[in-house]
Amino acid sequence: MMKATHMGVRELKNTLPSVLKSHKPVVATEHGKPAYFLLPYEDMVEIVEMLEEARDSQLVSLVAEGRKAYGKGGWRPASKLWKKLDL
């Protein structure tokens, strides 16, 4: 959200066509407080896909295993992970 453009709702209303053409995230504020968040469709699809991946218990286990090994100074070739995931 830090990289998003912040603008008041009234300004957003007056500049909506150019805001949409910019394909950049926008935080719309009311009385200086964030009220709405506008995202390009592609960004939202990417977020939804990441959330769906986070629900995959096998993938979550592999990530946890990788973090643990990395913390110990160990690593695992990506080819082994792909094989385990049938990718």
Protein backbone atom coordinates (compact mmCIF):
# COMPACT_ATOMS: atom_id res chain seq x y z
CA MET A 1 0.00 0.00 0.00
CA MET A 2 2.95 2.30 0.46
CA LYS A 3 3.49 2.43 -3.32
CA ALA A 4 -0.16 3.18 -3.99
CA THR A 5 -1.21 6.67 -4.94
CA HIS A 6 -3.33 8.31 -2.25
CA MET A 7 -6.11 10.68 -3.27
CA GLY A 8 -9.39 11.91 -1.94
CA VAL A 9 -12.61 10.32 -3.14
CA ARG A 10 -13.65 13.57 -4.83
CA GLU A 11 -10.34 13.78 -6.71
CA LEU A 12 -10.67 10.11 -7.71
CA LYS A 13 -14.17 10.77 -9.03
CA ASN A 14 -12.91 13.69 -11.11
CA THR A 15 -9.87 11.85 -12.50
CA LEU A 16 -11.18 8.28 -12.74
CA PRO A 17 -10.54 7.77 -16.49
CA SER A 18 -6.85 8.69 -16.19
CA VAL A 19 -6.48 6.74 -12.94
CA LEU A 20 -7.84 3.60 -14.62
CA LYS A 21 -5.52 4.06 -17.60
CA SER A 22 -2.51 4.27 -15.27
CA HIS A 23 -2.97 0.65 -14.08
CA LYS A 24 -1.59 1.60 -10.66
CA PRO A 25 -3.05 0.91 -7.22
CA VAL A 26 -4.89 3.79 -5.58
CA VAL A 27 -5.96 4.40 -1.99
CA ALA A 28 -9.04 6.61 -1.96
CA THR A 29 -9.40 8.60 1.23
CA GLU A 30 -12.33 10.21 2.98
CA HIS A 31 -11.43 13.05 5.34
CA GLY A 32 -7.78 12.01 5.09
CA LYS A 33 -8.40 8.40 6.14
CA PRO A 34 -8.12 5.39 3.79
CA ALA A 35 -11.60 4.28 2.72
CA TYR A 36 -11.20 2.32 -0.54
CA PHE A 37 -8.47 0.50 -2.43
CA LEU A 38 -8.47 0.30 -6.23
CA LEU A 39 -6.33 -2.42 -7.85
CA PRO A 40 -5.71 -3.38 -11.46
CA TYR A 41 -7.45 -6.67 -12.31
CA GLU A 42 -4.16 -8.50 -12.96
CA ASP A 43 -2.86 -7.59 -9.50
CA MET A 44 -6.03 -8.88 -7.87
CA VAL A 45 -5.83 -12.17 -9.81
CA GLU A 46 -2.24 -12.59 -8.60
CA ILE A 47 -3.28 -11.99 -4.99
CA VAL A 48 -6.12 -14.52 -5.25
CA GLU A 49 -3.75 -17.11 -6.74
CA MET A 50 -1.29 -16.58 -3.88
CA LEU A 51 -4.09 -17.04 -1.35
CA GLU A 52 -5.17 -20.25 -3.06
CA GLU A 53 -1.59 -21.53 -2.96
CA ALA A 54 -1.43 -20.70 0.75
CA ARG A 55 -4.32 -23.13 1.29
CA ASP A 56 -2.35 -26.03 -0.24
CA SER A 57 -1.17 -27.91 2.85
CA GLN A 58 1.50 -29.83 0.92
CA LEU A 59 2.99 -26.62 -0.44
CA VAL A 60 2.84 -24.95 2.98
CA SER A 61 4.67 -27.94 4.51
CA LEU A 62 7.37 -27.79 1.84
CA VAL A 63 7.85 -24.06 2.40
CA ALA A 64 8.15 -24.61 6.16
CA GLU A 65 10.64 -27.42 5.55
CA GLY A 66 12.65 -25.18 3.23
CA ARG A 67 12.70 -22.33 5.74
CA LYS A 68 13.88 -24.68 8.46
CA ALA A 69 16.67 -26.07 6.26
CA TYR A 70 17.65 -22.57 5.15
CA GLY A 71 17.85 -21.47 8.77
CA LYS A 72 20.23 -24.34 9.48
CA GLY A 73 22.33 -23.44 6.46
CA GLY A 74 20.94 -26.32 4.42
CA TRP A 75 19.24 -26.16 1.07
CA ARG A 76 17.38 -28.36 -1.34
CA PRO A 77 17.64 -28.31 -5.13
CA ALA A 78 14.49 -26.98 -6.77
CA SER A 79 14.39 -30.07 -9.01
CA LYS A 80 13.74 -32.27 -5.95
CA LEU A 81 10.88 -30.05 -4.83
CA TRP A 82 9.37 -30.02 -8.33
CA LYS A 83 9.61 -33.81 -8.46
CA LYS A 84 7.93 -34.10 -5.07
CA LEU A 85 5.13 -31.80 -6.27
CA ASP A 86 4.88 -33.54 -9.67
CA LEU A 87 5.70 -30.32 -11.52
